[in-house]
Every structure is written in structure tokens, then in C-alpha cells.
Amino acid sequence: MEIEIVQDKKQSLYVYRDDELLFYSKVKFNWTNRIITIYNDNNILLLEVKYKMSFFNSYYNILFQNELFTKNISEITDTRIIFGFGKRLYIKQDYFISLDGNFSYYFKETKISQVKQKTWVSKPKMLLNINDENLEFLHPVILHILAIRAGYNSD
């Protein structure tokens, strides 16, 4: 299954499957942080995350999650999401030196999806490919991408 994630001029992200909107994120900027809100296609707030960056590290603080839709997300970092009583997905760059920023998601040692980025186009976008046998991880992967990539300037 292929999912398209498009960035607009305000650095918000929109997730589409077969040209149908599935999720979207909005971002509000402050001096050293940003607030990311993630909604489904019915405009229901699913997740609100505060990203804070300092000189030495960065972290994500979950401010709100709609537990009817999000399956108990307990941690988000730049490289992983922990949800559903200890399930952990993490990111690995596809190549040791990666100029294009492509990466894959892993559960334990199994690759479950791949993200290819097209940043040098008028509307930056990502293509998420996930196999049918890994569809149980689709929503956590999408929520993680929306949380860590909303407000990310690709220029």
C-alpha cells in the first residue's frame, strides 16, 4: 500500500491514500518549540505534541491523545514511537550516508515500511510504502511521521 504525505507552505502535512485525505497535521511555532496537532479526516483531534529543542537535545511531550483512536502512545522521539503497551517502532536510514533522507520503520528486526522523500519539488512530499501484512502498524507510523515532520523545513 502506498500513502502520500504532502507538505504545504505552512509546513503542515496532509496524508492521502488514492487521493483521499486520511490525516493531517497543523503546526504552531514558538521561539524554541512547536506544537503539532494531528487530526483524522473527520477533523477529530487525535494527538497534540509539543516539540522542544535545546542546544544539547530535543524531546516530544504528548499533551493530548484521543485514546479511542491512538492506541496508547507512551513515547515519541525523533527515531521511535512506543505505543500499545510496549510495542516499539524505530527508524533506520536506508543508507549509511543518505542525501535524500529516505528511511525505513522497523518492528524488532523486521522492516515494516519505507519512506521516500521528494524534497526538491514545488510541494515537498513523502511516499510511505507498507506491506499488507504490516497494516496493523500503519496508524502509528503515520502519527509518528506527522509528529516529527510537521514544521520541518525541507528547504
Short mmCIF file of N, CA and C in Angstrom, two decimals:
data_model
loop_
_atom_site.label_atom_id
_atom_site.label_comp_id
_atom_site.label_asym_id
_atom_site.label_seq_id
_atom_site.Cartn_x
_atom_site.Cartn_y
_atom_site.Cartn_z
N MET A 1 0.85 -1.17 0.00
CA MET A 1 0.00 0.00 0.00
C MET A 1 0.89 1.23 0.00
N GLU A 2 0.54 2.20 -0.83
CA GLU A 2 1.31 3.44 -0.89
C GLU A 2 0.48 4.60 -0.35
N ILE A 3 1.09 5.36 0.54
CA ILE A 3 0.48 6.53 1.17
C ILE A 3 1.32 7.74 0.77
N GLU A 4 0.66 8.84 0.42
CA GLU A 4 1.35 10.07 0.05
C GLU A 4 1.17 11.10 1.16
N ILE A 5 2.26 11.73 1.56
CA ILE A 5 2.24 12.75 2.60
C ILE A 5 2.80 14.04 1.98
N VAL A 6 1.96 15.07 1.92
CA VAL A 6 2.29 16.32 1.24
C VAL A 6 2.43 17.44 2.25
N GLN A 7 3.46 18.26 2.08
CA GLN A 7 3.69 19.42 2.95
C GLN A 7 3.19 20.68 2.26
N ASP A 8 2.47 21.54 3.01
CA ASP A 8 2.03 22.81 2.44
C ASP A 8 3.01 23.92 2.82
N LYS A 9 2.70 25.15 2.43
CA LYS A 9 3.61 26.28 2.68
C LYS A 9 3.74 26.63 4.16
N LYS A 10 2.76 26.24 4.97
CA LYS A 10 2.81 26.50 6.41
C LYS A 10 3.48 25.35 7.16
N GLN A 11 4.06 24.41 6.42
CA GLN A 11 4.77 23.24 6.94
C GLN A 11 3.85 22.26 7.65
N SER A 12 2.55 22.31 7.35
CA SER A 12 1.61 21.29 7.81
C SER A 12 1.68 20.13 6.83
N LEU A 13 1.24 18.95 7.29
CA LEU A 13 1.30 17.76 6.45
C LEU A 13 -0.10 17.19 6.24
N TYR A 14 -0.31 16.63 5.05
CA TYR A 14 -1.59 16.02 4.68
C TYR A 14 -1.32 14.62 4.15
N VAL A 15 -2.03 13.64 4.68
CA VAL A 15 -1.82 12.24 4.34
C VAL A 15 -2.96 11.77 3.44
N TYR A 16 -2.59 11.21 2.27
CA TYR A 16 -3.57 10.75 1.29
C TYR A 16 -3.32 9.29 0.91
N ARG A 17 -4.41 8.59 0.67
CA ARG A 17 -4.36 7.27 0.04
C ARG A 17 -5.34 7.29 -1.11
N ASP A 18 -4.86 7.07 -2.31
CA ASP A 18 -5.69 7.13 -3.51
C ASP A 18 -6.44 8.46 -3.59
N ASP A 19 -5.74 9.55 -3.35
CA ASP A 19 -6.27 10.93 -3.40
C ASP A 19 -7.36 11.21 -2.36
N GLU A 20 -7.51 10.36 -1.37
CA GLU A 20 -8.48 10.57 -0.29
C GLU A 20 -7.73 10.95 0.99
N LEU A 21 -8.13 12.07 1.61
CA LEU A 21 -7.47 12.54 2.83
C LEU A 21 -7.73 11.56 3.97
N LEU A 22 -6.66 11.15 4.67
CA LEU A 22 -6.77 10.27 5.83
C LEU A 22 -6.51 11.00 7.13
N PHE A 23 -5.43 11.79 7.16
CA PHE A 23 -5.00 12.53 8.34
C PHE A 23 -4.36 13.84 7.89
N TYR A 24 -4.26 14.77 8.83
CA TYR A 24 -3.48 15.98 8.57
C TYR A 24 -2.96 16.53 9.88
N SER A 25 -1.92 17.34 9.78
CA SER A 25 -1.33 17.97 10.96
C SER A 25 -1.27 19.47 10.75
N LYS A 26 -1.31 20.18 11.84
CA LYS A 26 -1.11 21.64 11.85
C LYS A 26 0.01 21.91 12.84
N VAL A 27 0.74 22.98 12.59
CA VAL A 27 1.87 23.29 13.46
C VAL A 27 1.83 24.77 13.83
N LYS A 28 2.11 25.05 15.11
CA LYS A 28 2.26 26.41 15.61
C LYS A 28 3.69 26.55 16.13
N PHE A 29 4.35 27.60 15.71
CA PHE A 29 5.75 27.81 16.08
C PHE A 29 5.87 28.80 17.23
N ASN A 30 6.88 28.57 18.06
CA ASN A 30 7.27 29.46 19.13
C ASN A 30 8.80 29.56 19.03
N TRP A 31 9.42 30.31 19.90
CA TRP A 31 10.87 30.53 19.81
C TRP A 31 11.66 29.24 19.79
N THR A 32 11.48 28.40 20.78
CA THR A 32 12.29 27.18 20.88
C THR A 32 11.47 25.90 20.75
N ASN A 33 10.20 26.02 20.42
CA ASN A 33 9.40 24.82 20.31
C ASN A 33 8.31 24.98 19.26
N ARG A 34 7.62 23.90 19.05
CA ARG A 34 6.45 23.93 18.18
C ARG A 34 5.40 22.98 18.74
N ILE A 35 4.14 23.32 18.50
CA ILE A 35 3.02 22.49 18.91
C ILE A 35 2.43 21.88 17.65
N ILE A 36 2.37 20.56 17.61
CA ILE A 36 1.84 19.85 16.46
C ILE A 36 0.51 19.22 16.86
N THR A 37 -0.54 19.49 16.10
CA THR A 37 -1.84 18.86 16.33
C THR A 37 -2.15 17.99 15.11
N ILE A 38 -2.63 16.79 15.38
CA ILE A 38 -2.90 15.82 14.33
C ILE A 38 -4.38 15.45 14.37
N TYR A 39 -5.01 15.48 13.20
CA TYR A 39 -6.44 15.23 13.06
C TYR A 39 -6.68 14.11 12.06
N ASN A 40 -7.84 13.46 12.19
CA ASN A 40 -8.24 12.50 11.15
C ASN A 40 -9.05 13.22 10.09
N ASP A 41 -9.58 12.47 9.13
CA ASP A 41 -10.31 13.09 8.02
C ASP A 41 -11.65 13.70 8.43
N ASN A 42 -12.12 13.37 9.64
CA ASN A 42 -13.37 13.96 10.17
C ASN A 42 -13.09 15.13 11.11
N ASN A 43 -11.87 15.67 11.08
CA ASN A 43 -11.46 16.81 11.89
C ASN A 43 -11.50 16.51 13.39
N ILE A 44 -11.32 15.25 13.77
CA ILE A 44 -11.26 14.87 15.18
C ILE A 44 -9.80 14.91 15.62
N LEU A 45 -9.54 15.64 16.70
CA LEU A 45 -8.18 15.74 17.22
C LEU A 45 -7.74 14.39 17.76
N LEU A 46 -6.63 13.88 17.24
CA LEU A 46 -6.10 12.58 17.66
C LEU A 46 -4.94 12.72 18.62
N LEU A 47 -4.07 13.69 18.33
CA LEU A 47 -2.83 13.80 19.09
C LEU A 47 -2.35 15.24 19.06
N GLU A 48 -1.84 15.69 20.21
CA GLU A 48 -1.20 17.00 20.29
C GLU A 48 0.14 16.80 20.97
N VAL A 49 1.19 17.28 20.30
CA VAL A 49 2.55 17.05 20.75
C VAL A 49 3.30 18.38 20.78
N LYS A 50 4.09 18.57 21.84
CA LYS A 50 4.97 19.74 21.93
C LYS A 50 6.40 19.28 21.67
N TYR A 51 7.03 19.89 20.68
CA TYR A 51 8.42 19.60 20.36
C TYR A 51 9.27 20.72 20.91
N LYS A 52 10.25 20.39 21.71
CA LYS A 52 11.14 21.38 22.30
C LYS A 52 12.57 21.01 21.96
N MET A 53 13.31 22.02 21.53
CA MET A 53 14.69 21.80 21.14
C MET A 53 15.59 22.71 21.97
N SER A 54 16.68 22.15 22.46
CA SER A 54 17.70 22.94 23.15
C SER A 54 19.02 22.70 22.43
N PHE A 55 20.10 23.25 22.97
CA PHE A 55 21.41 23.09 22.33
C PHE A 55 21.88 21.64 22.34
N PHE A 56 21.49 20.87 23.37
CA PHE A 56 22.03 19.53 23.52
C PHE A 56 21.08 18.41 23.14
N ASN A 57 19.78 18.66 23.21
CA ASN A 57 18.85 17.59 22.86
C ASN A 57 17.48 18.17 22.49
N SER A 58 16.64 17.29 22.03
CA SER A 58 15.27 17.66 21.71
C SER A 58 14.35 16.58 22.25
N TYR A 59 13.12 16.96 22.53
CA TYR A 59 12.18 15.96 23.01
C TYR A 59 10.76 16.34 22.63
N TYR A 60 9.91 15.33 22.67
CA TYR A 60 8.49 15.48 22.36
C TYR A 60 7.70 15.17 23.61
N ASN A 61 6.79 16.07 23.94
CA ASN A 61 5.92 15.88 25.09
C ASN A 61 4.49 15.71 24.57
N ILE A 62 3.86 14.59 24.89
CA ILE A 62 2.49 14.35 24.46
C ILE A 62 1.55 15.14 25.36
N LEU A 63 0.87 16.12 24.78
CA LEU A 63 -0.04 16.98 25.53
C LEU A 63 -1.45 16.40 25.58
N PHE A 64 -1.85 15.73 24.51
CA PHE A 64 -3.19 15.14 24.42
C PHE A 64 -3.16 13.98 23.44
N GLN A 65 -3.90 12.94 23.77
CA GLN A 65 -4.15 11.89 22.80
C GLN A 65 -5.56 11.36 22.98
N ASN A 66 -6.22 11.18 21.87
CA ASN A 66 -7.57 10.66 21.84
C ASN A 66 -7.45 9.14 21.88
N GLU A 67 -7.65 8.56 23.04
CA GLU A 67 -7.39 7.13 23.22
C GLU A 67 -8.37 6.24 22.47
N LEU A 68 -9.45 6.79 21.95
CA LEU A 68 -10.33 5.98 21.12
C LEU A 68 -9.68 5.66 19.78
N PHE A 69 -8.68 6.49 19.37
CA PHE A 69 -8.08 6.34 18.05
C PHE A 69 -6.58 6.05 18.07
N THR A 70 -5.86 6.34 19.14
CA THR A 70 -4.40 6.34 19.07
C THR A 70 -3.69 5.15 19.70
N LYS A 71 -4.35 4.24 20.37
CA LYS A 71 -3.75 3.03 20.93
C LYS A 71 -2.61 3.32 21.91
N ASN A 72 -2.82 4.22 22.83
CA ASN A 72 -1.91 4.45 23.97
C ASN A 72 -0.46 4.70 23.59
N ILE A 73 -0.21 5.84 22.99
CA ILE A 73 1.17 6.24 22.66
C ILE A 73 1.83 6.71 23.95
N SER A 74 2.95 6.09 24.32
CA SER A 74 3.63 6.47 25.56
C SER A 74 4.88 7.29 25.33
N GLU A 75 5.47 7.22 24.12
CA GLU A 75 6.69 7.98 23.87
C GLU A 75 6.86 8.23 22.39
N ILE A 76 7.32 9.44 22.07
CA ILE A 76 7.70 9.80 20.71
C ILE A 76 9.06 10.48 20.79
N THR A 77 9.99 10.02 19.96
CA THR A 77 11.28 10.70 19.80
C THR A 77 11.51 10.88 18.31
N ASP A 78 12.63 11.46 17.94
CA ASP A 78 12.95 11.63 16.52
C ASP A 78 13.11 10.30 15.80
N THR A 79 13.44 9.24 16.55
CA THR A 79 13.76 7.96 15.92
C THR A 79 12.84 6.81 16.30
N ARG A 80 11.86 7.01 17.20
CA ARG A 80 10.99 5.90 17.58
C ARG A 80 9.65 6.37 18.12
N ILE A 81 8.70 5.44 18.14
CA ILE A 81 7.40 5.63 18.77
C ILE A 81 7.11 4.37 19.56
N ILE A 82 6.67 4.55 20.80
CA ILE A 82 6.27 3.43 21.65
C ILE A 82 4.78 3.56 21.90
N PHE A 83 4.05 2.48 21.69
CA PHE A 83 2.58 2.53 21.77
C PHE A 83 2.07 1.15 22.19
N GLY A 84 0.78 1.11 22.54
CA GLY A 84 0.10 -0.16 22.77
C GLY A 84 0.82 -1.10 23.72
N PHE A 85 1.13 -0.65 24.92
CA PHE A 85 1.73 -1.49 25.95
C PHE A 85 3.10 -2.04 25.56
N GLY A 86 3.96 -1.16 25.06
CA GLY A 86 5.35 -1.50 24.85
C GLY A 86 5.76 -1.86 23.44
N LYS A 87 4.88 -1.79 22.46
CA LYS A 87 5.30 -2.02 21.08
C LYS A 87 6.15 -0.84 20.65
N ARG A 88 7.24 -1.12 19.98
CA ARG A 88 8.20 -0.08 19.62
C ARG A 88 8.54 -0.16 18.14
N LEU A 89 8.35 0.95 17.45
CA LEU A 89 8.79 1.08 16.06
C LEU A 89 9.94 2.06 16.05
N TYR A 90 10.95 1.78 15.28
CA TYR A 90 12.08 2.70 15.20
C TYR A 90 12.52 2.89 13.75
N ILE A 91 13.21 3.98 13.54
CA ILE A 91 13.66 4.40 12.21
C ILE A 91 15.14 4.07 12.02
N LYS A 92 15.44 3.61 10.80
CA LYS A 92 16.83 3.49 10.35
C LYS A 92 16.92 4.17 9.00
N GLN A 93 18.01 4.92 8.78
CA GLN A 93 18.26 5.49 7.46
C GLN A 93 18.48 4.34 6.49
N ASP A 94 18.02 4.51 5.25
CA ASP A 94 18.15 3.43 4.28
C ASP A 94 19.60 3.19 3.87
N TYR A 95 20.43 4.22 3.91
CA TYR A 95 21.83 4.07 3.56
C TYR A 95 22.66 4.75 4.62
N PHE A 96 23.90 4.29 4.79
CA PHE A 96 24.78 4.87 5.81
C PHE A 96 24.94 6.37 5.59
N ILE A 97 25.18 6.78 4.36
CA ILE A 97 25.22 8.20 4.01
C ILE A 97 24.03 8.43 3.09
N SER A 98 23.06 9.20 3.58
CA SER A 98 21.82 9.39 2.83
C SER A 98 21.58 10.86 2.58
N LEU A 99 21.74 11.27 1.32
CA LEU A 99 21.49 12.67 0.98
C LEU A 99 20.01 12.95 0.76
N ASP A 100 19.24 11.92 0.41
CA ASP A 100 17.83 12.12 0.12
C ASP A 100 16.94 12.01 1.37
N GLY A 101 17.46 11.52 2.47
CA GLY A 101 16.69 11.44 3.72
C GLY A 101 15.71 10.29 3.78
N ASN A 102 15.80 9.34 2.88
CA ASN A 102 14.90 8.19 2.91
C ASN A 102 15.19 7.34 4.15
N PHE A 103 14.15 6.75 4.72
CA PHE A 103 14.31 5.92 5.90
C PHE A 103 13.24 4.85 5.93
N SER A 104 13.45 3.88 6.83
CA SER A 104 12.51 2.77 6.99
C SER A 104 12.14 2.61 8.45
N TYR A 105 10.95 2.04 8.67
CA TYR A 105 10.49 1.72 10.02
C TYR A 105 10.68 0.23 10.27
N TYR A 106 11.11 -0.08 11.50
CA TYR A 106 11.34 -1.46 11.91
C TYR A 106 10.56 -1.76 13.18
N PHE A 107 10.07 -2.99 13.25
CA PHE A 107 9.49 -3.54 14.47
C PHE A 107 10.37 -4.73 14.82
N LYS A 108 11.02 -4.64 15.98
CA LYS A 108 12.07 -5.59 16.35
C LYS A 108 13.12 -5.52 15.24
N GLU A 109 13.42 -6.60 14.55
CA GLU A 109 14.40 -6.54 13.46
C GLU A 109 13.75 -6.64 12.09
N THR A 110 12.44 -6.50 12.02
CA THR A 110 11.72 -6.67 10.77
C THR A 110 11.37 -5.32 10.17
N LYS A 111 11.75 -5.11 8.93
CA LYS A 111 11.41 -3.88 8.21
C LYS A 111 9.93 -3.93 7.86
N ILE A 112 9.17 -2.91 8.29
CA ILE A 112 7.73 -2.92 8.04
C ILE A 112 7.28 -1.89 7.02
N SER A 113 8.07 -0.84 6.82
CA SER A 113 7.68 0.18 5.85
C SER A 113 8.90 0.99 5.43
N GLN A 114 8.74 1.69 4.32
CA GLN A 114 9.81 2.54 3.81
C GLN A 114 9.23 3.90 3.44
N VAL A 115 9.99 4.96 3.73
CA VAL A 115 9.58 6.32 3.40
C VAL A 115 10.60 6.91 2.44
N LYS A 116 10.11 7.33 1.28
CA LYS A 116 10.95 8.00 0.29
C LYS A 116 10.52 9.45 0.23
N GLN A 117 11.49 10.35 0.27
CA GLN A 117 11.19 11.78 0.29
C GLN A 117 11.52 12.43 -1.05
N LYS A 118 10.65 13.34 -1.42
CA LYS A 118 10.89 14.18 -2.60
C LYS A 118 10.85 15.62 -2.11
N THR A 119 12.01 16.15 -1.78
CA THR A 119 12.08 17.48 -1.18
C THR A 119 12.40 18.57 -2.18
N TRP A 120 12.93 18.23 -3.33
CA TRP A 120 13.35 19.24 -4.29
C TRP A 120 12.27 19.48 -5.35
N VAL A 121 11.02 19.49 -4.92
CA VAL A 121 9.89 19.76 -5.81
C VAL A 121 9.09 20.92 -5.23
N SER A 122 8.15 21.45 -6.00
CA SER A 122 7.40 22.62 -5.54
C SER A 122 6.60 22.33 -4.27
N LYS A 123 6.03 21.14 -4.15
CA LYS A 123 5.34 20.72 -2.93
C LYS A 123 6.07 19.50 -2.37
N PRO A 124 6.91 19.70 -1.35
CA PRO A 124 7.64 18.55 -0.80
C PRO A 124 6.66 17.46 -0.36
N LYS A 125 7.05 16.21 -0.62
CA LYS A 125 6.19 15.11 -0.22
C LYS A 125 7.01 13.89 0.12
N MET A 126 6.36 12.97 0.81
CA MET A 126 6.93 11.69 1.17
C MET A 126 6.00 10.60 0.66
N LEU A 127 6.57 9.48 0.27
CA LEU A 127 5.79 8.32 -0.12
C LEU A 127 6.08 7.22 0.88
N LEU A 128 5.04 6.77 1.56
CA LEU A 128 5.15 5.70 2.55
C LEU A 128 4.64 4.41 1.91
N ASN A 129 5.48 3.41 1.89
CA ASN A 129 5.11 2.09 1.37
C ASN A 129 5.11 1.11 2.53
N ILE A 130 3.99 0.40 2.70
CA ILE A 130 3.86 -0.58 3.76
C ILE A 130 3.18 -1.82 3.18
N ASN A 131 3.70 -2.98 3.54
CA ASN A 131 3.14 -4.24 3.06
C ASN A 131 1.84 -4.55 3.78
N ASP A 132 0.98 -5.31 3.12
CA ASP A 132 -0.32 -5.66 3.70
C ASP A 132 -0.19 -6.41 5.02
N GLU A 133 0.85 -7.22 5.19
CA GLU A 133 1.00 -7.97 6.44
C GLU A 133 1.40 -7.07 7.61
N ASN A 134 1.77 -5.82 7.34
CA ASN A 134 2.17 -4.88 8.40
C ASN A 134 1.16 -3.75 8.62
N LEU A 135 -0.03 -3.88 8.10
CA LEU A 135 -1.03 -2.81 8.19
C LEU A 135 -1.42 -2.47 9.62
N GLU A 136 -1.21 -3.37 10.57
CA GLU A 136 -1.50 -3.05 11.98
C GLU A 136 -0.63 -1.89 12.49
N PHE A 137 0.49 -1.64 11.81
CA PHE A 137 1.40 -0.57 12.21
C PHE A 137 1.18 0.72 11.43
N LEU A 138 0.23 0.74 10.51
CA LEU A 138 0.04 1.90 9.63
C LEU A 138 -0.24 3.18 10.42
N HIS A 139 -1.21 3.16 11.31
CA HIS A 139 -1.55 4.38 12.04
C HIS A 139 -0.42 4.87 12.94
N PRO A 140 0.24 4.01 13.72
CA PRO A 140 1.39 4.52 14.50
C PRO A 140 2.49 5.12 13.62
N VAL A 141 2.76 4.52 12.46
CA VAL A 141 3.78 5.07 11.56
C VAL A 141 3.35 6.44 11.07
N ILE A 142 2.10 6.57 10.63
CA ILE A 142 1.62 7.86 10.13
C ILE A 142 1.63 8.91 11.23
N LEU A 143 1.16 8.56 12.43
CA LEU A 143 1.17 9.52 13.54
C LEU A 143 2.59 9.95 13.88
N HIS A 144 3.53 9.02 13.84
CA HIS A 144 4.92 9.37 14.12
C HIS A 144 5.47 10.33 13.07
N ILE A 145 5.22 10.04 11.80
CA ILE A 145 5.70 10.92 10.73
C ILE A 145 5.09 12.32 10.89
N LEU A 146 3.79 12.39 11.15
CA LEU A 146 3.14 13.69 11.31
C LEU A 146 3.70 14.44 12.52
N ALA A 147 4.01 13.74 13.60
CA ALA A 147 4.55 14.39 14.80
C ALA A 147 5.96 14.90 14.59
N ILE A 148 6.83 14.11 13.93
CA ILE A 148 8.23 14.53 13.82
C ILE A 148 8.53 15.37 12.59
N ARG A 149 7.68 15.31 11.58
CA ARG A 149 7.97 16.02 10.33
C ARG A 149 7.15 17.29 10.12
N ALA A 150 6.05 17.48 10.83
CA ALA A 150 5.29 18.74 10.72
C ALA A 150 6.15 19.87 11.26
N GLY A 151 6.27 20.93 10.53
CA GLY A 151 7.11 22.05 10.93
C GLY A 151 8.55 21.88 10.56
N TYR A 152 8.87 20.78 9.90
CA TYR A 152 10.22 20.51 9.46
C TYR A 152 10.44 21.20 8.14
N ASN A 153 11.35 22.14 8.10
CA ASN A 153 11.60 22.89 6.88
C ASN A 153 12.51 22.09 5.97
N SER A 154 12.01 21.76 4.82
CA SER A 154 12.81 20.94 3.88
C SER A 154 13.68 21.77 2.96
N ASP A 155 13.63 23.09 3.05
CA ASP A 155 14.44 23.94 2.17
C ASP A 155 15.88 23.99 2.62
#
